[in-house]
Short mmCIF file of C-alpha atoms in Angstrom, two decimals:
data_model
loop_
_atom_site.label_atom_id
_atom_site.label_comp_id
_atom_site.label_asym_id
_atom_site.label_seq_id
_atom_site.Cartn_x
_atom_site.Cartn_y
_atom_site.Cartn_z
CA MET K 1 85.36 105.04 94.73
CA ASN K 2 89.03 105.99 95.16
CA ILE K 3 91.59 103.41 97.17
CA LEU K 4 95.01 103.80 97.59
CA ILE K 5 97.86 101.69 98.85
CA ASP K 6 101.22 103.42 99.62
CA ASN K 7 102.50 101.07 102.43
CA GLN K 8 105.10 99.05 100.29
CA GLN K 9 104.66 95.47 101.78
CA LYS K 10 100.94 96.01 101.24
CA ALA K 11 101.12 97.14 98.03
CA ASP K 12 103.32 93.89 97.14
CA LEU K 13 100.66 91.85 99.30
CA PHE K 14 97.80 92.91 97.31
CA ALA K 15 99.49 92.50 94.07
CA TYR K 16 100.42 88.71 95.15
CA LEU K 17 96.58 88.03 96.46
CA PHE K 18 95.65 88.21 92.91
CA GLN K 19 98.58 86.34 91.20
CA HIS K 20 97.00 82.73 91.29
CA ILE K 21 93.44 83.27 91.40
CA LYS K 22 93.29 82.80 87.94
CA LEU K 23 93.94 78.84 88.78
CA PHE K 24 90.74 78.93 90.44
CA SER K 25 88.38 81.07 88.54
CA GLU K 26 88.50 82.94 85.10
CA TYR K 27 86.40 85.51 86.20
CA VAL K 28 85.45 86.92 89.63
CA ASN K 29 83.64 89.47 91.27
CA ILE K 30 84.82 91.74 93.54
CA MET K 31 82.50 93.99 96.33
CA PHE K 32 83.49 97.23 97.70
CA GLU K 33 81.27 97.66 100.63
CA LYS K 34 81.62 100.94 103.06
CA GLU K 35 83.65 98.91 105.74
CA ARG K 36 85.81 96.06 103.74
CA MET K 37 86.65 95.03 100.07
CA TYR K 38 85.26 91.26 99.87
CA LEU K 39 85.82 89.04 96.77
CA GLN K 40 84.51 85.20 96.81
CA SER K 41 84.29 82.97 93.76
CA MET K 42 84.24 79.25 93.30
CA ASP K 43 86.34 76.96 90.75
CA SER K 44 84.80 75.68 88.00
CA SER K 45 84.70 72.05 89.43
CA ARG K 46 82.92 73.20 92.12
CA VAL K 47 85.23 71.68 94.80
CA SER K 48 86.89 75.10 96.29
CA ILE K 49 85.67 78.53 97.62
CA PHE K 50 87.99 81.27 98.17
CA GLU K 51 87.67 84.77 99.95
CA ILE K 52 89.40 87.14 100.48
CA GLU K 53 88.31 90.35 103.02
CA LEU K 54 90.40 93.37 103.63
CA PRO K 55 88.92 95.93 105.67
CA ASN K 56 88.81 99.64 104.77
CA HIS K 57 91.32 100.44 107.56
CA TRP K 58 94.05 97.97 105.75
CA PHE K 59 94.10 100.64 102.79
CA GLN K 60 95.56 104.05 103.42
CA LYS K 61 93.16 105.46 101.38
CA TYR K 62 89.37 104.03 100.98
CA GLU K 63 86.64 106.36 100.01
CA HIS K 64 83.34 105.08 99.35
CA ILE K 65 80.80 107.65 99.48
CA ASN K 66 77.80 105.41 98.12
CA ASP K 67 75.70 103.46 100.77
CA ALA K 68 75.12 100.48 98.53
CA ALA K 69 78.24 97.89 97.68
CA ILE K 70 79.87 98.27 94.50
CA CYS K 71 79.88 95.49 92.74
CA ILE K 72 82.61 94.81 89.73
CA GLY K 73 83.17 91.77 87.77
CA ILE K 74 86.58 91.41 86.16
CA ASN K 75 88.60 88.45 84.26
CA THR K 76 90.98 87.29 86.85
CA ASN K 77 93.99 87.05 84.02
CA ILE K 78 93.81 90.61 82.60
CA LEU K 79 93.92 91.79 86.41
CA TYR K 80 96.96 89.13 86.81
CA LYS K 81 99.00 91.03 83.95
CA VAL K 82 98.34 94.50 85.12
CA LEU K 83 99.45 93.80 88.79
CA ASN K 84 102.54 91.57 87.16
CA ALA K 85 103.57 94.96 85.96
CA ARG K 86 103.79 97.02 88.76
CA ASP K 87 107.49 97.64 89.55
CA LYS K 88 108.49 97.35 93.34
CA ASN K 89 108.92 100.42 94.29
CA GLN K 90 105.10 101.83 92.96
CA ILE K 91 101.86 102.32 95.31
CA VAL K 92 98.58 101.37 93.94
CA SER K 93 95.59 103.52 93.24
CA ILE K 94 92.36 102.10 92.24
CA VAL K 95 89.48 103.93 91.05
CA TYR K 96 85.99 103.61 89.81
CA ASP K 97 83.63 105.88 88.63
CA GLY K 98 79.91 105.12 88.61
CA GLU K 99 78.92 107.07 85.80
CA ASP K 100 81.64 105.62 83.55
CA ALA K 101 80.87 102.02 85.02
CA ASP K 102 82.38 99.70 82.16
CA LYS K 103 86.08 100.29 83.50
CA LEU K 104 88.19 100.19 86.35
CA CYS K 105 91.03 102.48 86.68
CA ILE K 106 94.65 101.27 88.74
CA HIS K 107 97.70 103.60 88.59
CA PHE K 108 101.20 102.57 89.74
CA THR K 109 103.00 105.67 90.46
CA CYS K 110 106.00 106.36 92.85
CA ASP K 111 108.62 109.27 93.59
CA ASN K 112 111.37 107.96 91.62
CA LYS K 113 111.77 109.12 88.54
CA ASP K 114 113.70 106.41 87.31
CA ILE K 115 110.49 104.59 87.49
CA PHE K 116 108.12 105.79 84.89
CA ASP K 117 104.21 105.73 85.89
CA LYS K 118 101.84 103.33 84.81
CA HIS K 119 97.96 103.54 84.32
CA PHE K 120 95.52 101.31 83.26
CA GLU K 121 91.94 100.61 82.42
CA ILE K 122 90.57 97.05 82.64
CA PRO K 123 87.05 96.27 81.24
CA LEU K 124 84.49 95.00 83.65
CA VAL K 125 82.45 92.16 82.85
CA GLU K 126 78.65 91.14 84.38
CA ILE K 127 79.17 87.90 86.34
CA ASP K 128 75.89 86.12 87.16
CA ASN K 129 77.13 84.54 90.49
CA GLU K 130 75.17 85.04 93.67
CA LEU K 131 77.29 85.38 96.88
CA LEU K 132 77.30 81.68 98.54
CA GLY K 133 76.06 81.32 102.18
CA ILE K 134 78.81 79.73 103.89
CA PRO K 135 77.53 77.85 107.09
CA GLU K 136 78.94 78.43 110.08
CA PHE K 137 80.46 74.88 111.71
CA GLU K 138 82.37 73.75 114.54
CA SER K 139 85.43 71.87 113.73
CA GLN K 140 86.43 68.87 115.28
CA ALA K 141 90.27 69.73 114.73
CA ASP K 142 92.27 72.87 114.25
CA LEU K 143 95.91 73.38 113.82
CA THR K 144 97.90 76.15 113.11
CA ILE K 145 101.49 75.22 111.23
CA ASN K 146 104.02 77.30 109.41
CA SER K 147 102.74 78.14 105.81
CA ILE K 148 106.05 77.31 104.02
CA ASN K 149 106.72 74.21 105.95
CA PHE K 150 102.79 72.94 105.41
CA ALA K 151 103.81 74.12 101.18
CA ASN K 152 106.65 72.06 100.98
CA ILE K 153 105.04 68.86 102.78
CA ILE K 154 102.01 69.27 100.14
CA HIS K 155 104.46 69.46 97.22
CA GLN K 156 106.38 66.31 98.21
CA LEU K 157 103.16 64.49 98.62
CA GLN K 158 101.89 65.18 95.68
CA ILE K 159 105.24 63.41 93.99
CA PHE K 160 103.39 60.36 95.28
CA GLY K 161 99.96 60.65 94.61
CA ASP K 162 96.77 62.86 93.97
CA GLN K 163 95.08 62.35 97.14
CA LEU K 164 96.04 63.59 100.59
CA ILE K 165 94.97 60.92 103.75
CA ILE K 166 94.78 62.84 106.64
CA ASP K 167 94.84 60.60 110.14
CA CYS K 168 94.77 62.90 113.12
CA SER K 169 93.90 62.35 116.49
CA GLU K 170 94.99 63.56 119.99
CA GLU K 171 98.21 61.40 119.98
CA LYS K 172 99.54 61.97 116.08
CA ILE K 173 98.81 63.67 113.16
CA ALA K 174 99.76 61.98 109.65
CA LEU K 175 99.63 62.62 106.34
CA CYS K 176 99.98 60.45 103.62
CA SER K 177 99.85 59.98 99.75
CA THR K 178 100.41 56.84 97.79
CA SER K 179 100.01 55.17 94.30
CA GLN K 180 100.50 52.08 92.48
CA ASP K 181 103.50 53.60 90.72
CA THR K 182 105.36 55.47 92.78
CA GLY K 183 104.32 53.83 96.16
CA LYS K 184 103.78 55.32 99.40
CA MET K 185 104.88 58.62 101.94
CA THR K 186 103.86 59.09 104.98
CA VAL K 187 104.89 62.45 107.28
CA ASP K 188 104.35 62.59 110.73
CA ILE K 189 103.84 66.08 112.22
CA ASN K 190 104.80 66.18 115.88
CA ILE K 191 101.72 67.56 117.54
CA ASN K 192 104.34 69.76 119.79
CA ASP K 193 106.09 71.54 117.13
CA LEU K 194 102.87 73.05 115.74
CA ASP K 195 102.07 76.64 117.03
CA SER K 196 98.68 75.28 118.08
CA PHE K 197 96.58 72.21 117.87
CA ALA K 198 93.35 71.40 119.65
CA ILE K 199 91.06 68.41 118.85
CA ASN K 200 87.84 66.89 120.31
CA GLU K 201 88.77 64.78 123.61
CA GLY K 202 88.69 61.19 121.88
CA GLU K 203 88.25 62.64 117.87
CA ASN K 204 89.65 60.34 115.49
CA LEU K 205 89.55 61.84 111.90
CA LEU K 206 90.57 60.15 108.88
CA LEU K 207 89.95 62.55 105.90
CA SER K 208 90.74 62.83 101.91
CA PHE K 209 91.36 65.94 99.90
CA SER K 210 93.05 66.72 96.57
CA LEU K 211 96.54 67.26 96.56
CA SER K 212 96.29 69.33 92.89
CA TYR K 213 94.12 71.82 94.91
CA LEU K 214 95.92 71.91 98.15
CA HIS K 215 99.53 72.57 96.18
CA ASN K 216 97.27 75.62 94.24
CA ILE K 217 96.33 77.05 97.77
CA CYS K 218 99.62 76.50 99.03
CA LEU K 219 101.12 78.90 96.14
CA TYR K 220 99.96 81.58 98.86
CA SER K 221 102.56 80.44 101.32
CA LYS K 222 104.46 83.56 101.41
CA ILE K 223 101.94 86.07 102.19
CA SER K 224 101.57 84.77 106.12
CA LYS K 225 103.83 83.05 108.10
CA ASP K 226 101.15 80.49 109.25
CA ILE K 227 98.24 78.65 108.24
CA GLU K 228 95.14 78.00 109.95
CA ILE K 229 93.57 74.86 109.24
CA LYS K 230 90.20 73.55 110.38
CA LEU K 231 88.90 70.20 109.93
CA THR K 232 85.41 68.28 110.51
CA ARG K 233 84.03 65.16 109.35
CA ASP K 234 82.33 65.52 106.11
CA TYR K 235 82.45 69.20 105.78
CA PRO K 236 85.22 71.02 104.05
CA MET K 237 88.87 71.72 105.34
CA LYS K 238 88.79 75.39 106.15
CA ILE K 239 92.15 77.00 105.81
CA THR K 240 93.18 80.90 106.37
CA TYR K 241 95.73 83.10 105.49
CA LEU K 242 95.55 85.94 108.13
CA LEU K 243 96.82 89.38 106.73
CA GLY K 244 97.66 91.13 109.87
CA ASP K 245 94.91 90.98 112.09
CA GLU K 246 91.66 88.58 112.24
CA HIS K 247 89.56 90.82 110.07
CA SER K 248 92.23 90.78 106.81
CA LYS K 249 92.30 87.38 105.86
CA MET K 250 92.26 84.78 102.49
CA THR K 251 90.26 81.68 103.42
CA PHE K 252 89.61 78.80 101.42
CA TYR K 253 86.96 76.00 101.55
CA LEU K 254 88.22 72.40 100.14
CA ALA K 255 85.76 69.96 99.38
CA PRO K 256 86.48 66.14 100.90
CA LYS K 257 87.06 63.76 98.73
CA ILE K 258 84.37 61.07 98.64
CA ASN K 259 84.90 57.15 98.98
CA ASP K 260 82.79 55.64 95.96
CA GLU K 261 83.18 52.54 97.76
#
């Protein structure tokens, strides 16, 4: 298997995708299939699931000669350290040899001779995790919002509590966090200011989610101009960053907080 990313913007994006994964999972399986690269994992607390899907045409070169998928297990901390060593102008090459199946080779190169080429061999690990079948479900409310604006709101709300309460109807969207020590903060989102908004007629959703997990998810706000959010009562919040087209994306599923009362 031989993969090449020689587009500067895509090389930066690819490195950024793996920058914060270590906050969610220490080890991940990456699937290299004929048609795409796919990654899925669940955090240790089993509160969130994340996926990365990049079709083969997203890469400048994607050589995959085997019919079967290639699955490699990798330590996310090591992968982050490797990608963090890449200079801005370097292209990314990823090579896996099935006959030497205990390592993944990553190369950073460029034509600028003032920047030295770098070569890495990453030890692979065997991870006994099966892919989770995530059922399709119809959302009750969909909205698209500027990703950086949403990240700033989540950061501010986290100062006032660890729980996000979403009050969503045809007339309004309100985000709230509260605690006995710091008080309460409410953000009223003008529906007309959203890139898109749809909700079932007569629907009124009152949902609660962890702000600490949302904060980590929002660390990816720079990878996409907008963030797509799907809300459904008693189901996970679905958050999607599109990476150029509908088939190139990073998706999170965040379980709702349960009211014990």
